[in-house]
Tab-separated table of C-alpha atoms and ligand atoms in Angstrom:
chain	number	residue	atom	x	y	z
A	1046	MET	CA	20.450	-4.708	-19.191
A	1047	SER	CA	19.409	-8.299	-19.941
A	1048	LYS	CA	15.904	-8.955	-21.196
A	1049	LYS	CA	13.189	-9.865	-18.731
A	1050	ASN	CA	11.166	-13.063	-19.060
A	1051	LEU	CA	7.391	-13.181	-19.224
A	1052	LEU	CA	5.396	-16.371	-18.854
A	1053	ILE	CA	1.809	-16.190	-20.159
A	1054	MET	CA	-0.671	-18.922	-19.289
A	1055	ASP	CA	-3.877	-18.497	-21.279
A	1056	ASP	CA	-5.839	-20.809	-23.543
A	1057	ASP	CA	-6.996	-17.955	-25.760
A	1058	GLN	CA	-4.355	-17.876	-28.523
A	1059	ASP	CA	-5.387	-14.475	-29.900
A	1060	PHE	CA	-5.089	-12.976	-26.459
A	1061	GLY	CA	-1.698	-14.654	-25.982
A	1062	GLU	CA	-0.438	-13.170	-29.249
A	1063	TYR	CA	-1.749	-9.738	-28.273
A	1064	ILE	CA	0.124	-9.747	-24.941
A	1065	LYS	CA	3.199	-11.224	-26.601
A	1066	ALA	CA	3.434	-8.390	-29.117
A	1067	ILE	CA	3.153	-5.696	-26.429
A	1068	ALA	CA	5.638	-7.449	-24.139
A	1069	GLU	CA	8.179	-7.966	-26.915
A	1070	ALA	CA	7.955	-4.284	-27.759
A	1071	ASN	CA	8.854	-3.711	-24.081
A	1072	ASP	CA	11.945	-5.880	-24.447
A	1073	TYR	CA	10.657	-9.084	-22.863
A	1074	ASN	CA	11.362	-12.681	-23.840
A	1075	VAL	CA	7.892	-14.165	-23.983
A	1076	PHE	CA	6.936	-17.766	-23.242
A	1077	TYR	CA	3.335	-18.450	-24.129
A	1078	LEU	CA	1.480	-21.545	-22.916
A	1079	ALA	CA	-2.037	-22.496	-23.976
A	1080	ASP	CA	-2.284	-25.399	-21.515
A	1081	SER	CA	-0.748	-26.018	-18.134
A	1082	SER	CA	1.015	-29.348	-18.772
A	1083	SER	CA	4.484	-27.797	-19.025
A	1084	PHE	CA	3.842	-24.802	-16.757
A	1085	ILE	CA	6.109	-25.878	-13.881
A	1086	GLU	CA	8.824	-26.948	-16.309
A	1087	HIS	CA	8.759	-23.461	-17.854
A	1088	LEU	CA	8.822	-21.912	-14.415
A	1089	HIS	CA	12.055	-23.755	-13.605
A	1090	ASN	CA	13.704	-23.343	-16.990
A	1091	HIS	CA	12.971	-19.695	-17.705
A	1092	LYS	CA	12.773	-18.148	-14.237
A	1093	PRO	CA	10.165	-15.578	-15.291
A	1094	ASP	CA	10.210	-11.988	-13.997
A	1095	LEU	CA	6.445	-11.834	-14.465
A	1096	ILE	CA	3.633	-14.374	-14.812
A	1097	ILE	CA	0.336	-13.450	-16.462
A	1098	LEU	CA	-2.185	-16.066	-15.485
A	1099	ASP	CA	-5.673	-16.676	-16.811
A	1100	LEU	CA	-8.086	-18.271	-14.347
A	1101	GLU	CA	-10.045	-20.360	-16.816
A	1102	ILE	CA	-7.712	-22.859	-18.431
A	1103	PRO	CA	-8.589	-26.451	-19.260
A	1104	ASN	CA	-7.633	-29.266	-16.823
A	1105	VAL	CA	-5.615	-27.472	-14.153
A	1106	ASP	CA	-7.243	-24.065	-13.616
A	1107	GLY	CA	-5.693	-20.786	-12.465
A	1108	VAL	CA	-6.621	-21.281	-8.808
A	1109	GLN	CA	-4.977	-24.698	-8.789
A	1110	LEU	CA	-1.898	-23.182	-10.419
A	1111	LEU	CA	-1.679	-20.593	-7.634
A	1112	ARG	CA	-1.488	-23.481	-5.173
A	1113	LEU	CA	1.265	-25.110	-7.238
A	1114	LEU	CA	3.166	-21.802	-7.353
A	1115	LYS	CA	2.961	-21.613	-3.579
A	1116	ASP	CA	4.342	-25.171	-3.282
A	1117	GLU	CA	7.209	-24.099	-5.562
A	1118	ASN	CA	7.930	-21.124	-3.245
A	1119	CYS	CA	7.543	-18.903	-6.278
A	1120	SER	CA	8.625	-15.278	-5.640
A	1121	CYS	CA	7.837	-14.023	-9.160
A	1122	PRO	CA	5.148	-11.303	-9.432
A	1123	ILE	CA	1.846	-12.684	-10.743
A	1124	ALA	CA	-0.954	-10.804	-12.497
A	1125	ILE	CA	-4.265	-12.607	-12.837
A	1126	THR	CA	-6.127	-11.845	-16.016
A	1127	SER	CA	-9.693	-12.877	-16.585
A	1128	ALA	CA	-13.001	-12.052	-18.161
A	1129	LEU	CA	-14.810	-13.602	-15.186
A	1130	ASP	CA	-16.898	-11.611	-12.715
A	1131	ASP	CA	-14.889	-9.046	-10.664
A	1132	LYS	CA	-15.725	-10.835	-7.429
A	1133	ILE	CA	-14.264	-14.151	-8.577
A	1134	VAL	CA	-11.089	-12.518	-9.862
A	1135	LEU	CA	-10.639	-10.534	-6.652
A	1136	SER	CA	-11.201	-13.618	-4.574
A	1137	ALA	CA	-8.533	-15.544	-6.559
A	1138	GLN	CA	-6.161	-12.636	-6.124
A	1139	ARG	CA	-6.705	-12.598	-2.364
A	1140	LEU	CA	-6.162	-16.334	-2.258
A	1141	GLY	CA	-2.778	-15.784	-3.941
A	1142	LEU	CA	-1.900	-13.188	-1.292
A	1143	LEU	CA	-2.837	-15.626	1.457
A	1144	HIS	CA	-0.541	-18.205	-0.154
A	1145	GLY	CA	2.220	-15.616	0.315
A	1146	LEU	CA	2.568	-15.015	-3.451
A	1147	ASP	CA	3.552	-11.643	-4.931
A	1148	MET	CA	0.165	-10.783	-6.427
A	1149	LEU	CA	-0.071	-7.710	-8.654
A	1150	PRO	CA	-3.287	-5.813	-9.381
A	1151	THR	CA	-5.548	-7.918	-11.590
A	1152	LEU	CA	-5.874	-7.302	-15.333
A	1153	GLN	CA	-9.528	-7.372	-16.281
A	1154	LYS	CA	-10.154	-8.448	-19.889
A	1155	PRO	CA	-10.307	-6.733	-22.329
A	1156	ILE	CA	-6.925	-5.367	-21.291
A	1157	GLN	CA	-6.031	-1.792	-22.184
A	1158	VAL	CA	-2.636	-1.435	-23.895
A	1159	GLN	CA	-1.594	1.369	-21.523
A	1160	ASP	CA	-2.360	-0.737	-18.400
A	1161	LEU	CA	-0.274	-3.597	-19.677
A	1162	ASP	CA	2.472	-1.255	-20.815
A	1163	SER	CA	2.784	0.388	-17.431
A	1164	LEU	CA	2.760	-3.000	-15.671
A	1165	LEU	CA	5.550	-4.309	-17.913
A	1166	LYS	CA	7.633	-1.194	-17.307
A	1167	LYS	CA	7.288	-1.466	-13.526
A	1168	ILE	CA	8.519	-5.051	-13.294
A	1169	GLY	CA	12.024	-5.558	-11.975
A	1170	LYS	CA	12.451	-1.944	-10.969
A	1171	THR	CA	13.507	-3.021	-7.483
A	1172	CYS	CA	16.708	-4.304	-9.078
A	1173	GLU	CA	17.661	-0.755	-9.988
A	1174	VAL	CA	19.036	-0.234	-6.523
A	1175	THR	CA	21.510	-2.238	-4.511
A	1176	PRO	CA	21.598	-2.803	-0.735
A	1177	LYS	CA	24.863	-0.874	-0.612
A	1178	GLN	CA	23.351	2.211	-2.274
A	1179	LEU	CA	20.326	2.063	0.002
A	1180	SER	CA	22.450	1.645	3.093
A	1181	ARG	CA	24.466	4.699	2.066
A	1182	ALA	CA	21.361	6.755	1.340
A	1183	ILE	CA	20.050	5.957	4.835
A	1184	ALA	CA	23.375	6.674	6.539
A	1185	GLU	CA	23.662	9.995	4.713
A	1186	LYS	CA	19.981	10.755	5.431
A	1187	LYS	CA	19.284	11.103	1.716
A	1188	LEU	CA	15.755	9.800	2.079
A	1189	ILE	CA	13.062	12.454	1.876
A	1190	VAL	CA	9.689	12.368	3.568
A	1191	TYR	CA	6.555	13.586	1.808
A	1192	TYR	CA	3.362	14.309	3.711
A	1193	GLN	CA	-0.140	13.578	2.512
A	1194	PRO	CA	-3.037	15.362	4.232
A	1195	LYS	CA	-5.787	13.549	6.121
A	1196	VAL	CA	-9.018	15.503	6.257
A	1197	SER	CA	-12.153	15.213	8.388
A	1198	LEU	CA	-15.043	14.422	6.053
A	1199	GLN	CA	-17.538	15.831	8.500
A	1200	ASN	CA	-16.077	19.339	8.884
A	1201	GLY	CA	-13.295	19.708	6.292
A	1202	GLN	CA	-10.562	20.252	8.916
A	1203	LEU	CA	-7.003	19.011	8.477
A	1204	VAL	CA	-6.601	16.219	11.055
A	1205	GLY	CA	-3.250	14.715	10.161
A	1206	ALA	CA	-0.645	13.702	7.624
A	1207	GLU	CA	0.819	10.406	6.492
A	1208	ALA	CA	4.602	10.359	6.155
A	1209	LEU	CA	5.640	8.639	2.913
A	1210	VAL	CA	9.289	8.092	2.148
A	1211	ARG	CA	11.005	8.860	-1.195
A	1212	TRP	CA	14.594	8.438	-2.251
A	1213	GLN	CA	16.095	11.200	-4.301
A	1214	LYS	CA	18.981	10.085	-6.477
A	1215	GLU	CA	22.024	12.163	-7.396
A	1216	ASP	CA	20.410	13.096	-10.734
A	1217	GLY	CA	17.391	14.541	-8.888
A	1218	SER	CA	14.993	11.745	-9.905
A	1219	PHE	CA	12.871	9.995	-7.286
A	1220	ILE	CA	12.597	6.331	-6.437
A	1221	MET	CA	9.215	5.413	-4.941
A	1222	PRO	CA	8.945	3.331	-1.753
A	1223	ASP	CA	7.490	0.247	-3.435
A	1224	SER	CA	10.837	-0.029	-5.253
A	1225	PHE	CA	13.044	-0.059	-2.175
A	1226	ILE	CA	11.016	-0.924	0.972
A	1227	PRO	CA	11.029	-4.663	0.049
A	1228	LEU	CA	14.807	-4.438	-0.425
A	1229	ALA	CA	15.191	-2.668	2.937
A	1230	GLU	CA	13.153	-5.463	4.533
A	1231	GLU	CA	15.165	-8.201	2.870
A	1232	CYS	CA	18.581	-6.883	3.780
A	1233	GLY	CA	18.006	-5.762	7.348
A	1234	LEU	CA	17.831	-2.018	6.659
A	1235	ILE	CA	14.155	-1.505	7.443
A	1236	LYS	CA	14.682	-0.522	11.080
A	1237	LYS	CA	17.226	2.162	10.239
A	1238	LEU	CA	14.959	3.415	7.463
A	1239	THR	CA	11.920	3.560	9.768
A	1240	LEU	CA	13.835	5.402	12.490
A	1241	LEU	CA	15.045	7.917	9.907
A	1242	VAL	CA	11.497	8.478	8.595
A	1243	LEU	CA	10.212	8.836	12.148
A	1244	GLU	CA	12.952	11.284	13.078
A	1245	LYS	CA	12.291	13.438	10.000
A	1246	SER	CA	8.538	13.311	10.596
A	1247	LEU	CA	8.989	14.428	14.196
A	1248	GLN	CA	11.397	17.172	13.230
A	1249	GLU	CA	9.571	18.540	10.175
A	1250	CYS	CA	5.923	17.821	10.830
A	1251	ALA	CA	4.857	16.519	14.241
A	1252	SER	CA	6.769	19.061	16.348
A	1253	TYR	CA	5.128	21.868	14.347
A	1254	TYR	CA	1.598	20.539	13.936
A	1255	SER	CA	1.142	18.798	17.270
A	1256	LYS	CA	0.839	22.238	18.841
A	1257	LYS	CA	-2.513	22.257	17.092
A	1258	GLU	CA	-5.071	20.090	18.735
A	1259	ASN	CA	-5.796	16.584	17.428
A	1260	PHE	CA	-3.223	16.517	14.629
A	1261	LEU	CA	-1.820	13.041	13.987
A	1262	THR	CA	1.394	12.377	12.102
A	1263	SER	CA	1.198	8.818	10.724
A	1264	VAL	CA	4.260	6.677	10.048
A	1265	ASN	CA	4.258	3.244	8.382
A	1266	LEU	CA	5.658	0.282	10.326
A	1267	SER	CA	6.821	-2.702	8.323
A	1268	ALA	CA	5.679	-6.217	9.254
A	1269	LYS	CA	9.324	-7.130	9.815
A	1270	LEU	CA	9.459	-4.742	12.775
A	1271	LEU	CA	6.685	-6.465	14.677
A	1272	THR	CA	9.313	-8.881	16.004
A	1273	ASP	CA	11.479	-6.100	17.427
A	1274	LEU	CA	10.604	-5.887	21.103
A	1275	GLN	CA	12.871	-2.864	21.657
A	1276	LEU	CA	10.886	-0.747	19.236
A	1277	PRO	CA	8.276	0.790	21.591
A	1278	ASN	CA	11.015	2.110	23.910
A	1279	GLU	CA	13.115	3.396	21.025
A	1280	LEU	CA	10.251	5.254	19.379
A	1281	GLU	CA	9.253	6.739	22.732
A	1282	GLU	CA	12.824	8.038	23.203
A	1283	PHE	CA	12.635	9.788	19.831
A	1284	THR	CA	9.357	11.505	20.696
A	1285	LYS	CA	10.905	12.773	23.951
A	1286	GLN	CA	13.870	14.128	22.046
A	1287	TYR	CA	11.555	16.190	19.812
A	1288	GLN	CA	9.103	17.002	22.614
A	1289	VAL	CA	6.184	15.449	20.812
A	1290	ASP	CA	3.451	13.655	22.717
A	1291	PRO	CA	3.208	10.016	21.427
A	1292	ALA	CA	-0.558	10.650	21.354
A	1293	ASN	CA	0.158	12.750	18.246
A	1294	ILE	CA	1.940	9.907	16.456
A	1295	CYS	CA	0.018	7.193	14.639
A	1296	LEU	CA	1.712	3.943	13.614
A	1297	GLU	CA	0.201	2.233	10.559
A	1298	ILE	CA	0.536	-1.550	10.370
A	1299	THR	CA	-0.955	-3.503	7.495
A	1300	GLU	CA	-3.778	-5.889	8.219
A	1301	THR	CA	-1.852	-8.844	6.804
A	1302	ALA	CA	1.223	-8.049	8.955
A	1303	ALA	CA	-0.855	-7.864	12.121
A	1304	MET	CA	-2.765	-11.061	11.388
A	1305	SER	CA	0.186	-13.151	10.236
A	1306	GLN	CA	1.935	-12.676	13.602
A	1307	PRO	CA	-0.971	-11.926	15.942
A	1308	LEU	CA	0.834	-12.744	19.205
A	1309	GLN	CA	3.770	-10.489	18.454
A	1310	ALA	CA	1.452	-7.833	17.116
A	1311	ILE	CA	-0.619	-7.884	20.317
A	1312	ASP	CA	2.544	-7.691	22.450
A	1313	ILE	CA	4.200	-4.816	20.620
A	1314	LEU	CA	1.058	-2.838	19.824
A	1315	THR	CA	-0.251	-3.114	23.396
A	1316	ARG	CA	3.039	-1.625	24.579
A	1317	PHE	CA	2.794	1.152	21.989
A	1318	ARG	CA	-0.699	1.907	23.243
A	1319	MET	CA	0.494	1.938	26.868
A	1320	LYS	CA	2.955	4.616	25.808
A	1321	LYS	CA	0.004	6.519	24.262
A	1322	PHE	CA	0.894	6.030	20.584
A	1323	ILE	CA	-2.082	5.690	18.244
A	1324	VAL	CA	-2.132	2.525	16.107
A	1325	SER	CA	-3.902	1.991	12.830
A	1326	VAL	CA	-4.776	-1.004	10.622
A	1327	ASP	CA	-3.474	-0.118	7.153
A	1328	ASP	CA	-4.809	-1.564	3.880
A	1329	PHE	CA	-7.877	-2.888	5.679
A	1330	GLY	CA	-9.917	-5.262	3.533
A	1331	THR	CA	-6.966	-6.753	1.634
A	1332	GLY	CA	-6.629	-9.713	4.012
A	1333	PHE	CA	-9.364	-12.022	5.159
A	1334	SER	CA	-9.441	-10.990	8.805
A	1335	SER	CA	-12.734	-10.358	10.476
A	1336	LEU	CA	-13.091	-7.350	12.705
A	1337	ALA	CA	-13.857	-9.671	15.595
A	1338	LEU	CA	-10.353	-11.160	15.252
A	1339	LEU	CA	-8.637	-7.838	14.594
A	1340	HIS	CA	-10.295	-6.442	17.677
A	1341	ARG	CA	-7.990	-8.534	19.895
A	1342	ILE	CA	-5.236	-6.148	18.812
A	1343	PRO	CA	-5.702	-2.717	20.368
A	1344	PHE	CA	-6.045	-0.609	17.217
A	1345	ASN	CA	-7.537	2.890	17.229
A	1346	GLU	CA	-8.093	3.398	13.513
A	1347	LEU	CA	-9.094	1.404	10.426
A	1348	LYS	CA	-7.761	2.563	7.085
A	1349	ILE	CA	-9.869	1.113	4.324
A	1350	ASP	CA	-7.649	0.154	1.400
A	1351	LYS	CA	-7.799	2.315	-1.717
A	1352	LYS	CA	-8.919	-0.656	-3.788
A	1353	PHE	CA	-12.383	-0.299	-2.189
A	1354	ILE	CA	-12.445	3.474	-2.443
A	1355	LYS	CA	-11.377	4.227	-6.012
A	1356	ASN	CA	-14.519	4.914	-8.088
A	1357	ILE	CA	-16.760	3.902	-5.195
A	1358	ALA	CA	-19.420	6.390	-6.293
A	1359	GLU	CA	-20.058	4.363	-9.457
A	1360	GLN	CA	-20.155	0.901	-7.890
A	1361	LYS	CA	-23.088	-0.278	-5.788
A	1362	ASP	CA	-21.193	-3.374	-4.613
A	1363	LEU	CA	-18.353	-1.286	-3.257
A	1364	ILE	CA	-20.727	1.076	-1.502
A	1365	THR	CA	-22.327	-1.867	0.296
A	1366	THR	CA	-18.961	-3.349	1.277
A	1367	VAL	CA	-17.558	-0.054	2.521
A	1368	GLN	CA	-20.792	0.819	4.304
A	1369	GLU	CA	-20.499	-2.448	6.192
A	1370	MET	CA	-16.838	-1.849	7.060
A	1371	ILE	CA	-17.666	1.619	8.382
A	1372	THR	CA	-20.687	0.559	10.431
A	1373	LEU	CA	-18.959	-2.457	11.956
A	1374	GLY	CA	-15.697	-0.574	12.473
A	1375	LYS	CA	-17.490	2.210	14.290
A	1376	ASN	CA	-19.331	-0.290	16.463
A	1377	TYR	CA	-15.929	-1.562	17.545
A	1378	GLY	CA	-14.903	1.996	18.359
A	1379	TYR	CA	-12.470	2.638	15.497
A	1380	LYS	CA	-11.979	5.912	13.681
A	1381	ILE	CA	-12.423	5.149	9.986
A	1382	THR	CA	-10.152	6.542	7.292
A	1383	ALA	CA	-10.653	5.982	3.564
A	1384	GLU	CA	-7.495	6.199	1.453
A	1385	GLY	CA	-7.395	6.694	-2.324
A	1386	VAL	CA	-10.094	9.385	-2.566
A	1387	GLU	CA	-9.517	10.556	-6.131
A	1388	THR	CA	-12.733	12.328	-7.138
A	1389	LYS	CA	-15.379	14.680	-5.859
A	1390	GLU	CA	-18.050	11.990	-6.292
A	1391	ASP	CA	-16.068	9.493	-4.225
A	1392	LEU	CA	-15.557	12.120	-1.520
A	1393	LEU	CA	-19.289	12.859	-1.302
A	1394	THR	CA	-20.174	9.158	-1.268
A	1395	LEU	CA	-17.795	8.561	1.637
A	1396	ARG	CA	-19.108	11.520	3.553
A	1397	ASN	CA	-22.644	10.232	3.110
A	1398	LEU	CA	-21.492	6.832	4.395
A	1399	ARG	CA	-20.328	8.703	7.516
A	1400	CYS	CA	-16.685	7.830	7.024
A	1401	ASP	CA	-14.622	9.951	9.464
A	1402	ILE	CA	-11.475	10.816	7.528
A	1403	GLY	CA	-10.380	10.941	3.886
A	1404	GLN	CA	-6.973	10.785	2.254
A	1405	GLY	CA	-6.277	10.839	-1.466
A	1406	TYR	CA	-5.209	12.739	-4.557
A	1407	TYR	CA	-8.481	14.718	-4.726
A	1408	LEU	CA	-7.813	16.128	-1.253
A	1409	GLY	CA	-4.060	16.513	-1.560
A	1410	ARG	CA	-1.095	14.617	-2.971
A	1411	PRO	CA	1.904	13.633	-0.863
A	1412	MET	CA	4.224	16.673	-0.790
A	1413	PRO	CA	7.391	18.032	0.846
A	1414	ILE	CA	6.823	19.794	4.166
A	1415	GLN	CA	7.070	23.352	2.852
A	1416	GLN	CA	4.480	22.654	0.194
A	1417	PHE	CA	2.308	20.913	2.782
A	1418	LYS	CA	2.348	24.035	4.949
A	1419	THR	CA	1.382	26.212	1.967
A	1420	TRP	CA	-1.388	23.735	1.124
A	1421	GLU	CA	-2.682	24.132	4.689
A	1422	GLU	CA	-2.470	27.922	4.631
A	1423	ASN	CA	-4.679	27.871	1.520
A	1424	ILE	CA	-7.073	25.268	2.875
A	1425	LEU	CA	-10.118	27.494	2.466
A	1426	ASN	CA	-9.497	27.808	-1.282
A	1427	HIS	CA	-9.323	24.115	-2.181
A	1428	GLU	CA	-12.130	22.766	-4.351
A	1429	TRP	CA	-12.755	19.777	-2.070
A	1430	ARG	CA	-13.372	22.130	0.849
A	1431	THR	CA	-16.304	23.737	-0.959
A	1432	THR	CA	-17.534	20.253	-1.842
A	1433	LEU	CA	-17.597	19.268	1.827
A	1434	LEU	CA	-19.047	22.411	3.337
B	1564	C2E	P1	0.448	2.998	1.916
B	1564	C2E	O1	0.866	3.021	3.346
B	1564	C2E	O2	-0.824	2.300	1.599
B	1564	C2E	O3	0.407	4.521	1.445
B	1564	C2E	C1	-0.526	5.046	0.562
B	1564	C2E	C2	-0.007	5.036	-0.848
B	1564	C2E	O4	-1.078	5.408	-1.704
B	1564	C2E	C3	1.094	6.062	-1.091
B	1564	C2E	O5	1.952	5.555	-2.109
B	1564	C2E	C4	0.312	7.243	-1.623
B	1564	C2E	O6	1.088	8.126	-2.411
B	1564	C2E	C5	-0.715	6.540	-2.466
B	1564	C2E	N1	-1.922	7.344	-2.633
B	1564	C2E	C6	-2.379	8.343	-1.859
B	1564	C2E	N2	-3.528	8.842	-2.312
B	1564	C2E	C7	-3.838	8.144	-3.423
B	1564	C2E	C8	-4.915	8.205	-4.366
B	1564	C2E	O7	-5.840	8.999	-4.281
B	1564	C2E	N3	-4.880	7.315	-5.389
B	1564	C2E	C9	-3.873	6.412	-5.528
B	1564	C2E	N4	-3.928	5.581	-6.569
B	1564	C2E	N5	-2.841	6.326	-4.661
B	1564	C2E	C10	-2.825	7.178	-3.618
B	1564	C2E	P2	3.529	5.613	-1.973
B	1564	C2E	O8	3.954	6.901	-1.359
B	1564	C2E	O9	4.082	5.219	-3.295
B	1564	C2E	O10	3.810	4.485	-0.924
B	1564	C2E	C11	3.584	3.147	-1.223
B	1564	C2E	C12	3.737	2.257	-0.023
B	1564	C2E	O11	5.084	2.243	0.438
B	1564	C2E	C13	2.925	2.738	1.181
B	1564	C2E	O12	1.588	2.338	0.995
B	1564	C2E	C14	3.631	2.019	2.310
B	1564	C2E	O13	3.207	0.688	2.407
B	1564	C2E	C15	5.071	2.013	1.829
B	1564	C2E	N6	5.812	3.068	2.536
B	1564	C2E	C16	5.912	4.386	2.252
B	1564	C2E	N7	6.693	5.019	3.154
B	1564	C2E	C17	7.101	4.072	4.040
B	1564	C2E	C18	7.924	4.078	5.219
B	1564	C2E	O14	8.455	5.105	5.663
B	1564	C2E	N8	8.101	2.870	5.849
B	1564	C2E	C19	7.515	1.721	5.413
B	1564	C2E	N9	7.736	0.584	6.095
B	1564	C2E	N10	6.740	1.674	4.322
B	1564	C2E	C20	6.527	2.840	3.648
B	1565	CA	CA1	0.059	3.634	5.190
B	1566	CA	CA1	-2.656	1.914	2.775
C-alpha cells in the first residue's frame, strides 16, 4: 500500500514535530507548514489524505483557510486542532461542516498520543473496499444488521431498537458502516443497501417485536434518498410483505440532510407520515437549524447527537444546552432521544433533564438479533435498570 500524505498547518514548531513523529511512525509522508503562504500550493502538489489545521496561525487564520478549502472543493478529511476555548473550536468545526467539508472530530490540545494514533489509523479506510465488492455483498445479502436498544428513561422499558448495518468479510472480520456508507452513496448503491437493511430489520426484528405495544424499529435513511420520490411507496410495500404496521417503523434522517434539501424532505417525509411511518431527526445539534425551521418538516422524534451527551454529567455547559433542546423539543411535541449514553452518571443526568429515551453503550451495545433477544430476556438484571428504578 502506498504511503498516505498528511498536511499539518500549525505555527507551533514543537507541536508540528510531535505530530510529525507520530504520523511518520504510522507510515505517513508528512508536510509541515508553519505559515499559510504555501498552503494551497501544498494542497495541490501533495493531495493530502488528512489535514490537521490549527485555528490560530498568523496572517490567514484557520477559519479563513476553511473558506479557502471550500473554494478549492477540497474533499480531504480535516481535523481542527486548537488550544482555544471548546466553544470556539466547535463553532469552527460546524462552520467547516456547513461549507460541505469533511470535518473530523476536533483534536483539543494537548493531544493524547492514542487519540492521534487512532485517527491516523482510521484515515483512508474507505479505500479498503471497492464498489464491485460492495455491490456483490449487497446482491448476496452479506450485510448483517445489528440492533441497539432504545430504553425509556422514565420507566426502564425497552421501547425500540436502531438497526445498524455491518459488513462481514470472508475472513470473518467486520467493516463498520462509516467505511462503506459513503461509498454506497457515491456509487449509486445506497438504495439497494437501505432496502436490504429494511428487509432484514422487518424480518428479524420488527415482525417479532411489533407484536409488543409501542416498539419502534429504527432504520437510517441516507440524505441521497430524499430525492427518491418512489421511496415511500416502496417501503410501504415491504412492510405489507412482512405484516408490520408502518407505525412501528421509524426512519432516521440527519438534521443536515433534512435542512440541505428542505423542499424534498418535506415532500417525502410528509408522504411517509401519511403512510403512518414515524420519522426522526438524527444527529440533532450538529447543524445550525433552529427548531422553528425544522418544525416545518413533520418529524416525530429528535435524536440529540452523542457529541452533546458523552460526559454530560461533568459539563455544566452541555447540561444547559441539552436542557434547552429537550424543553424546546417537547414544546414542539417531539419525543426526545439521547444517543451516546456511556455512563451511569450521564444516564441519571438525562433522566433528571426529563429526556424520554436513551440509547448508548451503557444501556446496550449494537448486537445481532439473537443476542438482542437474550439481552431483552435478561432486562431485569442489567445494571442500568437498577440505576433507573
Ligand atoms: P448513527 O445513525 O448516528 O448511529 C449511531 C452510531 O453511534 C452507531 O455507530 C452506534 O454503534 C454508535 N453508538 C451507539 N451508542 C454509542 C455510545 O454510547 N457511544 C459511542 N461513542 N457511540 C455509540 P455505527 O454502527 O458505527 O454507525 C455509524 C453510522 O453509520 C450511523 O450513525 C449511521 O449514520 C450510519 N449507518 C449505519 N447503518 C446504516 C444504514 O443501514 N443505512 C445508512 N444510510 N446509514 C447507516
Ligand atoms: Ca441513526
Ligand atoms: Ca445519530
